Amino acid sequence: LAWQLAGLAVGTLEVWWGLSLLGHHVSFGDALAIEALTLAARQMVFFIPAGLGVQEAVLVLLGTGLGVAPPTSLALALLKRARELAFGVPALLSWQWAEWRSLRKASATLGRLVSRAPSGPPSQRACASHAPMASSSNPEPCSRDPASS
């Protein structure tokens, strides 16, 4: 709950500061209303990836209702998307890098295991595993198929 409240407060500051940078000053309460209702709308349409279009439409509608010009509201929406990209892209790239390192490490381990495995035709590998069963009277201990025994 504390993290959600902190996220809402930071998002409200983002809206307030963003609109100030765009030349339209709003109260902290208006910024809170814009952020809270934008988050609520994005939660209601969770099935739309990243709320594409929803965030923009809600910001333009709420901004217009609070006296913010539609181009300014749309610029705020794009500012919020830019922040999502600024944090999201490096996170995805670092995740892919970690997965690549993990895969490379697993591949190297598998390569070492394969290089230690017995080589030769399958019948010779089976003979090596059944060598204790061979008797001295049988000159060809693995003449029969080991799978049939």
mmCIF file of N, CA and C in Angstrom, residues 36-141:
data_model
loop_
_atom_site.group_PDB
_atom_site.id
_atom_site.type_symbol
_atom_site.label_atom_id
_atom_site.label_comp_id
_atom_site.label_asym_id
_atom_site.label_seq_id
_atom_site.Cartn_x
_atom_site.Cartn_y
_atom_site.Cartn_z
ATOM 1 N N ALA A 36 -4.786 10.127 -10.878
ATOM 2 C CA ALA A 36 -5.607 9.051 -10.311
ATOM 3 C C ALA A 36 -6.604 8.513 -11.330
ATOM 4 N N LEU A 37 -7.263 9.404 -12.052
ATOM 5 C CA LEU A 37 -8.252 8.946 -13.027
ATOM 6 C C LEU A 37 -7.587 8.302 -14.242
ATOM 7 N N THR A 38 -6.408 8.773 -14.602
ATOM 8 C CA THR A 38 -5.664 8.133 -15.689
ATOM 9 C C THR A 38 -5.270 6.712 -15.295
ATOM 10 N N LEU A 39 -4.786 6.555 -14.063
ATOM 11 C CA LEU A 39 -4.426 5.211 -13.585
ATOM 12 C C LEU A 39 -5.653 4.304 -13.515
ATOM 13 N N ALA A 40 -6.773 4.849 -13.061
ATOM 14 C CA ALA A 40 -8.003 4.048 -12.979
ATOM 15 C C ALA A 40 -8.442 3.580 -14.366
ATOM 16 N N ALA A 41 -8.376 4.478 -15.339
ATOM 17 C CA ALA A 41 -8.765 4.103 -16.709
ATOM 18 C C ALA A 41 -7.830 3.037 -17.267
ATOM 19 N N ARG A 42 -6.542 3.164 -17.007
ATOM 20 C CA ARG A 42 -5.597 2.157 -17.504
ATOM 21 C C ARG A 42 -5.828 0.802 -16.829
ATOM 22 N N GLN A 43 -6.247 0.818 -15.572
ATOM 23 C CA GLN A 43 -6.532 -0.441 -14.883
ATOM 24 C C GLN A 43 -7.795 -1.101 -15.435
ATOM 25 N N MET A 44 -8.756 -0.303 -15.825
ATOM 26 C CA MET A 44 -10.008 -0.862 -16.357
ATOM 27 C C MET A 44 -9.807 -1.507 -17.725
ATOM 28 N N VAL A 45 -8.867 -1.042 -18.486
ATOM 29 C CA VAL A 45 -8.607 -1.609 -19.812
ATOM 30 C C VAL A 45 -7.254 -2.316 -19.814
ATOM 31 N N PHE A 46 -7.053 -3.162 -18.803
ATOM 32 C CA PHE A 46 -5.791 -3.880 -18.638
ATOM 33 C C PHE A 46 -5.458 -4.762 -19.833
ATOM 34 N N PHE A 47 -6.450 -5.153 -20.590
ATOM 35 C CA PHE A 47 -6.240 -6.051 -21.724
ATOM 36 C C PHE A 47 -5.631 -5.347 -22.936
ATOM 37 N N ILE A 48 -5.560 -4.028 -22.915
ATOM 38 C CA ILE A 48 -4.900 -3.275 -23.983
ATOM 39 C C ILE A 48 -3.440 -3.113 -23.584
ATOM 40 N N PRO A 49 -2.516 -3.623 -24.381
ATOM 41 C CA PRO A 49 -1.097 -3.563 -24.010
ATOM 42 C C PRO A 49 -0.622 -2.134 -23.743
ATOM 43 N N ALA A 50 -0.077 -1.936 -22.550
ATOM 44 C CA ALA A 50 0.463 -0.648 -22.096
ATOM 45 C C ALA A 50 -0.577 0.462 -22.105
ATOM 46 N N GLY A 51 -1.836 0.131 -22.222
ATOM 47 C CA GLY A 51 -2.881 1.147 -22.256
ATOM 48 C C GLY A 51 -2.716 2.118 -23.408
ATOM 49 N N LEU A 52 -2.196 1.597 -24.530
ATOM 50 C CA LEU A 52 -1.925 2.468 -25.676
ATOM 51 C C LEU A 52 -3.212 3.135 -26.152
ATOM 52 N N GLY A 53 -3.186 4.428 -26.209
ATOM 53 C CA GLY A 53 -4.339 5.205 -26.631
ATOM 54 C C GLY A 53 -5.261 5.578 -25.486
ATOM 55 N N VAL A 54 -5.350 4.731 -24.486
ATOM 56 C CA VAL A 54 -6.232 4.998 -23.353
ATOM 57 C C VAL A 54 -5.682 6.158 -22.535
ATOM 58 N N GLN A 55 -4.412 6.075 -22.185
ATOM 59 C CA GLN A 55 -3.793 7.133 -21.389
ATOM 60 C C GLN A 55 -3.900 8.477 -22.113
ATOM 61 N N GLU A 56 -3.646 8.470 -23.387
ATOM 62 C CA GLU A 56 -3.693 9.702 -24.161
ATOM 63 C C GLU A 56 -5.108 10.280 -24.187
ATOM 64 N N ALA A 57 -6.094 9.422 -24.448
ATOM 65 C CA ALA A 57 -7.490 9.887 -24.519
ATOM 66 C C ALA A 57 -7.960 10.426 -23.171
ATOM 67 N N VAL A 58 -7.631 9.719 -22.102
ATOM 68 C CA VAL A 58 -8.063 10.157 -20.773
ATOM 69 C C VAL A 58 -7.392 11.476 -20.404
ATOM 70 N N LEU A 59 -6.112 11.603 -20.701
ATOM 71 C CA LEU A 59 -5.432 12.858 -20.377
ATOM 72 C C LEU A 59 -6.009 14.031 -21.160
ATOM 73 N N VAL A 60 -6.348 13.813 -22.424
ATOM 74 C CA VAL A 60 -6.940 14.898 -23.211
ATOM 75 C C VAL A 60 -8.330 15.243 -22.659
ATOM 76 N N LEU A 61 -9.147 14.242 -22.347
ATOM 77 C CA LEU A 61 -10.488 14.500 -21.800
ATOM 78 C C LEU A 61 -10.432 15.200 -20.444
ATOM 79 N N LEU A 62 -9.595 14.697 -19.542
ATOM 80 C CA LEU A 62 -9.494 15.322 -18.219
ATOM 81 C C LEU A 62 -8.872 16.705 -18.305
ATOM 82 N N GLY A 63 -7.867 16.839 -19.157
ATOM 83 C CA GLY A 63 -7.239 18.150 -19.317
ATOM 84 C C GLY A 63 -8.219 19.175 -19.838
ATOM 85 N N THR A 64 -9.021 18.765 -20.809
ATOM 86 C CA THR A 64 -10.024 19.680 -21.356
ATOM 87 C C THR A 64 -11.033 20.070 -20.276
ATOM 88 N N GLY A 65 -11.416 19.104 -19.459
ATOM 89 C CA GLY A 65 -12.351 19.389 -18.366
ATOM 90 C C GLY A 65 -11.770 20.328 -17.317
ATOM 91 N N LEU A 66 -10.467 20.326 -17.164
ATOM 92 C CA LEU A 66 -9.820 21.195 -16.165
ATOM 93 C C LEU A 66 -9.243 22.465 -16.785
ATOM 94 N N GLY A 67 -9.544 22.707 -18.062
ATOM 95 C CA GLY A 67 -9.109 23.938 -18.691
ATOM 96 C C GLY A 67 -7.743 23.882 -19.355
ATOM 97 N N VAL A 68 -7.220 22.680 -19.563
ATOM 98 C CA VAL A 68 -5.941 22.529 -20.253
ATOM 99 C C VAL A 68 -6.245 22.280 -21.727
ATOM 100 N N ALA A 69 -5.534 22.979 -22.594
ATOM 101 C CA ALA A 69 -5.766 22.831 -24.031
ATOM 102 C C ALA A 69 -5.446 21.401 -24.473
ATOM 103 N N PRO A 70 -6.207 20.835 -25.417
ATOM 104 C CA PRO A 70 -5.950 19.467 -25.885
ATOM 105 C C PRO A 70 -4.519 19.230 -26.384
ATOM 106 N N PRO A 71 -3.899 20.159 -27.134
ATOM 107 C CA PRO A 71 -2.507 19.902 -27.535
ATOM 108 C C PRO A 71 -1.543 19.812 -26.343
ATOM 109 N N THR A 72 -1.821 20.603 -25.314
ATOM 110 C CA THR A 72 -0.981 20.549 -24.109
ATOM 111 C C THR A 72 -1.183 19.222 -23.385
ATOM 112 N N SER A 73 -2.433 18.770 -23.307
ATOM 113 C CA SER A 73 -2.714 17.475 -22.670
ATOM 114 C C SER A 73 -2.069 16.328 -23.443
ATOM 115 N N LEU A 74 -2.121 16.402 -24.752
ATOM 116 C CA LEU A 74 -1.493 15.364 -25.570
ATOM 117 C C LEU A 74 0.023 15.394 -25.403
ATOM 118 N N ALA A 75 0.592 16.582 -25.290
ATOM 119 C CA ALA A 75 2.033 16.696 -25.047
ATOM 120 C C ALA A 75 2.393 16.082 -23.695
ATOM 121 N N LEU A 76 1.538 16.262 -22.690
ATOM 122 C CA LEU A 76 1.764 15.639 -21.387
ATOM 123 C C LEU A 76 1.725 14.113 -21.514
ATOM 124 N N ALA A 77 0.776 13.604 -22.284
ATOM 125 C CA ALA A 77 0.683 12.159 -22.492
ATOM 126 C C ALA A 77 1.952 11.626 -23.144
ATOM 127 N N LEU A 78 2.457 12.358 -24.125
ATOM 128 C CA LEU A 78 3.694 11.930 -24.786
ATOM 129 C C LEU A 78 4.887 12.036 -23.852
ATOM 130 N N LEU A 79 4.872 13.024 -22.965
ATOM 131 C CA LEU A 79 5.932 13.146 -21.959
ATOM 132 C C LEU A 79 5.924 11.932 -21.030
ATOM 133 N N LYS A 80 4.714 11.499 -20.633
ATOM 134 C CA LYS A 80 4.608 10.313 -19.775
ATOM 135 C C LYS A 80 5.068 9.051 -20.519
ATOM 136 N N ARG A 81 4.742 8.934 -21.800
ATOM 137 C CA ARG A 81 5.200 7.787 -22.601
ATOM 138 C C ARG A 81 6.721 7.804 -22.740
ATOM 139 N N ALA A 82 7.300 8.988 -22.893
ATOM 140 C CA ALA A 82 8.756 9.087 -23.007
ATOM 141 C C ALA A 82 9.421 8.594 -21.718
ATOM 142 N N ARG A 83 8.824 8.913 -20.576
ATOM 143 C CA ARG A 83 9.357 8.415 -19.309
ATOM 144 C C ARG A 83 9.259 6.891 -19.235
ATOM 145 N N GLU A 84 8.137 6.346 -19.690
ATOM 146 C CA GLU A 84 7.986 4.889 -19.695
ATOM 147 C C GLU A 84 9.045 4.236 -20.577
ATOM 148 N N LEU A 85 9.317 4.835 -21.718
ATOM 149 C CA LEU A 85 10.349 4.300 -22.610
ATOM 150 C C LEU A 85 11.745 4.454 -22.011
ATOM 151 N N ALA A 86 11.986 5.589 -21.361
ATOM 152 C CA ALA A 86 13.314 5.837 -20.781
ATOM 153 C C ALA A 86 13.651 4.819 -19.705
ATOM 154 N N PHE A 87 12.654 4.339 -18.984
ATOM 155 C CA PHE A 87 12.896 3.318 -17.969
ATOM 156 C C PHE A 87 12.703 1.907 -18.522
ATOM 157 N N GLY A 88 11.762 1.739 -19.435
ATOM 158 C CA GLY A 88 11.415 0.410 -19.924
ATOM 159 C C GLY A 88 12.442 -0.202 -20.859
ATOM 160 N N VAL A 89 12.943 0.574 -21.806
ATOM 161 C CA VAL A 89 13.894 0.028 -22.784
ATOM 162 C C VAL A 89 15.189 -0.445 -22.114
ATOM 163 N N PRO A 90 15.828 0.350 -21.254
ATOM 164 C CA PRO A 90 17.030 -0.172 -20.583
ATOM 165 C C PRO A 90 16.749 -1.406 -19.718
ATOM 166 N N ALA A 91 15.564 -1.454 -19.108
ATOM 167 C CA ALA A 91 15.212 -2.630 -18.308
ATOM 168 C C ALA A 91 15.102 -3.869 -19.183
ATOM 169 N N LEU A 92 14.437 -3.739 -20.337
ATOM 170 C CA LEU A 92 14.323 -4.879 -21.250
ATOM 171 C C LEU A 92 15.674 -5.291 -21.815
ATOM 172 N N LEU A 93 16.514 -4.322 -22.147
ATOM 173 C CA LEU A 93 17.846 -4.648 -22.668
ATOM 174 C C LEU A 93 18.706 -5.351 -21.621
ATOM 175 N N SER A 94 18.640 -4.894 -20.379
ATOM 176 C CA SER A 94 19.428 -5.559 -19.335
ATOM 177 C C SER A 94 18.906 -6.966 -19.074
ATOM 178 N N TRP A 95 17.608 -7.169 -19.173
ATOM 179 C CA TRP A 95 17.028 -8.502 -19.002
ATOM 180 C C TRP A 95 17.516 -9.428 -20.119
ATOM 181 N N GLN A 96 17.503 -8.937 -21.363
ATOM 182 C CA GLN A 96 17.980 -9.753 -22.478
ATOM 183 C C GLN A 96 19.461 -10.075 -22.337
ATOM 184 N N TRP A 97 20.238 -9.127 -21.853
ATOM 185 C CA TRP A 97 21.672 -9.358 -21.632
ATOM 186 C C TRP A 97 21.878 -10.444 -20.578
ATOM 187 N N ALA A 98 21.105 -10.382 -19.488
ATOM 188 C CA ALA A 98 21.208 -11.399 -18.434
ATOM 189 C C ALA A 98 20.808 -12.772 -18.962
ATOM 190 N N GLU A 99 19.744 -12.833 -19.767
ATOM 191 C CA GLU A 99 19.321 -14.104 -20.350
ATOM 192 C C GLU A 99 20.380 -14.643 -21.309
ATOM 193 N N TRP A 100 20.987 -13.775 -22.094
ATOM 194 C CA TRP A 100 22.033 -14.188 -23.027
ATOM 195 C C TRP A 100 23.226 -14.761 -22.270
ATOM 196 N N ARG A 101 23.620 -14.102 -21.181
ATOM 197 C CA ARG A 101 24.745 -14.609 -20.375
ATOM 198 C C ARG A 101 24.392 -15.965 -19.770
ATOM 199 N N SER A 102 23.180 -16.102 -19.280
ATOM 200 C CA SER A 102 22.744 -17.365 -18.686
ATOM 201 C C SER A 102 22.731 -18.475 -19.732
ATOM 202 N N LEU A 103 22.229 -18.182 -20.913
ATOM 203 C CA LEU A 103 22.194 -19.168 -21.989
ATOM 204 C C LEU A 103 23.599 -19.544 -22.429
ATOM 205 N N ARG A 104 24.470 -18.554 -22.528
ATOM 206 C CA ARG A 104 25.852 -18.824 -22.922
ATOM 207 C C ARG A 104 26.560 -19.688 -21.887
ATOM 208 N N LYS A 105 26.311 -19.427 -20.607
ATOM 209 C CA LYS A 105 26.913 -20.223 -19.530
ATOM 210 C C LYS A 105 26.384 -21.659 -19.574
ATOM 211 N N ALA A 106 25.066 -21.811 -19.780
ATOM 212 C CA ALA A 106 24.472 -23.148 -19.867
ATOM 213 C C ALA A 106 25.001 -23.889 -21.088
ATOM 214 N N SER A 107 25.188 -23.197 -22.189
ATOM 215 C CA SER A 107 25.716 -23.812 -23.395
ATOM 216 C C SER A 107 27.149 -24.288 -23.184
ATOM 217 N N ALA A 108 27.948 -23.477 -22.490
ATOM 218 C CA ALA A 108 29.331 -23.871 -22.206
ATOM 219 C C ALA A 108 29.368 -25.093 -21.289
ATOM 220 N N THR A 109 28.498 -25.128 -20.299
ATOM 221 C CA THR A 109 28.429 -26.283 -19.393
ATOM 222 C C THR A 109 28.001 -27.521 -20.156
ATOM 223 N N LEU A 110 27.005 -27.397 -21.028
ATOM 224 C CA LEU A 110 26.548 -28.521 -21.831
ATOM 225 C C LEU A 110 27.654 -28.997 -22.759
ATOM 226 N N GLY A 111 28.411 -28.058 -23.323
ATOM 227 C CA GLY A 111 29.529 -28.417 -24.193
ATOM 228 C C GLY A 111 30.583 -29.226 -23.463
ATOM 229 N N ARG A 112 30.860 -28.852 -22.211
ATOM 230 C CA ARG A 112 31.839 -29.614 -21.418
ATOM 231 C C ARG A 112 31.312 -31.011 -21.112
ATOM 232 N N LEU A 113 30.019 -31.124 -20.832
ATOM 233 C CA LEU A 113 29.439 -32.438 -20.531
ATOM 234 C C LEU A 113 29.450 -33.335 -21.765
ATOM 235 N N VAL A 114 29.155 -32.769 -22.912
ATOM 236 C CA VAL A 114 29.136 -33.554 -24.144
ATOM 237 C C VAL A 114 30.539 -34.011 -24.498
ATOM 238 N N SER A 115 31.524 -33.160 -24.268
ATOM 239 C CA SER A 115 32.896 -33.549 -24.603
ATOM 240 C C SER A 115 33.404 -34.665 -23.698
ATOM 241 N N ARG A 116 32.826 -34.831 -22.512
ATOM 242 C CA ARG A 116 33.230 -35.908 -21.593
ATOM 243 C C ARG A 116 32.475 -37.205 -21.854
ATOM 244 N N ALA A 117 31.413 -37.163 -22.640
ATOM 245 C CA ALA A 117 30.595 -38.343 -22.909
ATOM 246 C C ALA A 117 31.394 -39.341 -23.747
ATOM 247 N N PRO A 118 31.127 -40.644 -23.591
ATOM 248 C CA PRO A 118 31.829 -41.644 -24.400
ATOM 249 C C PRO A 118 31.522 -41.439 -25.878
ATOM 250 N N SER A 119 32.510 -41.673 -26.691
ATOM 251 C CA SER A 119 32.325 -41.485 -28.125
ATOM 252 C C SER A 119 32.291 -42.837 -28.820
ATOM 253 N N GLY A 120 31.977 -42.818 -30.092
ATOM 254 C CA GLY A 120 31.913 -44.048 -30.867
ATOM 255 C C GLY A 120 30.493 -44.431 -31.158
ATOM 256 N N PRO A 121 30.313 -45.531 -31.927
ATOM 257 C CA PRO A 121 28.956 -45.990 -32.245
ATOM 258 C C PRO A 121 28.217 -46.402 -30.979
ATOM 259 N N PRO A 122 26.900 -46.377 -30.995
ATOM 260 C CA PRO A 122 26.125 -46.744 -29.811
ATOM 261 C C PRO A 122 26.444 -48.139 -29.291
ATOM 262 N N SER A 123 26.744 -49.075 -30.159
ATOM 263 C CA SER A 123 27.035 -50.433 -29.683
ATOM 264 C C SER A 123 28.318 -50.451 -28.858
ATOM 265 N N GLN A 124 29.320 -49.671 -29.219
ATOM 266 C CA GLN A 124 30.545 -49.622 -28.441
ATOM 267 C C GLN A 124 30.313 -48.951 -27.100
ATOM 268 N N ARG A 125 29.449 -47.896 -27.072
ATOM 269 C CA ARG A 125 29.169 -47.239 -25.787
ATOM 270 C C ARG A 125 28.455 -48.210 -24.867
ATOM 271 N N ALA A 126 27.544 -49.023 -25.410
ATOM 272 C CA ALA A 126 26.833 -49.999 -24.593
ATOM 273 C C ALA A 126 27.787 -51.072 -24.106
ATOM 274 N N CYS A 127 28.752 -51.470 -24.943
ATOM 275 C CA CYS A 127 29.714 -52.475 -24.530
ATOM 276 C C CYS A 127 30.558 -51.964 -23.386
ATOM 277 N N ALA A 128 30.911 -50.718 -23.434
ATOM 278 C CA ALA A 128 31.729 -50.153 -22.362
ATOM 279 C C ALA A 128 30.960 -50.163 -21.058
ATOM 280 N N SER A 129 29.646 -49.950 -21.127
ATOM 281 C CA SER A 129 28.865 -49.939 -19.890
ATOM 282 C C SER A 129 28.589 -51.357 -19.390
ATOM 283 N N HIS A 130 28.645 -52.373 -20.268
ATOM 284 C CA HIS A 130 28.398 -53.760 -19.875
ATOM 285 C C HIS A 130 29.681 -54.569 -19.761
ATOM 286 N N ALA A 131 30.819 -53.949 -19.766
ATOM 287 C CA ALA A 131 32.095 -54.663 -19.745
ATOM 288 C C ALA A 131 32.233 -55.616 -18.568
ATOM 289 N N PRO A 132 31.763 -55.296 -17.355
ATOM 290 C CA PRO A 132 31.920 -56.258 -16.254
ATOM 291 C C PRO A 132 31.162 -57.561 -16.478
ATOM 292 N N MET A 133 30.136 -57.545 -17.324
ATOM 293 C CA MET A 133 29.364 -58.755 -17.548
ATOM 294 C C MET A 133 30.059 -59.705 -18.531
ATOM 295 N N ALA A 134 31.032 -59.222 -19.256
ATOM 296 C CA ALA A 134 31.698 -60.074 -20.247
ATOM 297 C C ALA A 134 32.538 -61.129 -19.547
ATOM 298 N N SER A 135 32.456 -62.343 -20.033
ATOM 299 C CA SER A 135 33.259 -63.420 -19.440
ATOM 300 C C SER A 135 34.501 -63.638 -20.283
ATOM 301 N N SER A 136 35.487 -64.270 -19.699
ATOM 302 C CA SER A 136 36.739 -64.512 -20.414
ATOM 303 C C SER A 136 36.559 -65.565 -21.493
ATOM 304 N N SER A 137 35.510 -66.406 -21.403
ATOM 305 C CA SER A 137 35.293 -67.431 -22.410
ATOM 306 C C SER A 137 34.646 -66.870 -23.667
ATOM 307 N N ASN A 138 34.051 -65.685 -23.565
ATOM 308 C CA ASN A 138 33.392 -65.077 -24.719
ATOM 309 C C ASN A 138 34.340 -64.047 -25.328
ATOM 310 N N PRO A 139 34.887 -64.343 -26.513
ATOM 311 C CA PRO A 139 35.838 -63.406 -27.112
ATOM 312 C C PRO A 139 35.182 -62.119 -27.579
ATOM 313 N N GLU A 140 33.924 -62.109 -27.870
ATOM 314 C CA GLU A 140 33.204 -60.922 -28.362
ATOM 315 C C GLU A 140 32.090 -60.618 -27.367
ATOM 316 N N PRO A 141 32.390 -59.879 -26.263
ATOM 317 C CA PRO A 141 31.391 -59.694 -25.223
ATOM 318 C C PRO A 141 30.182 -58.882 -25.659
#
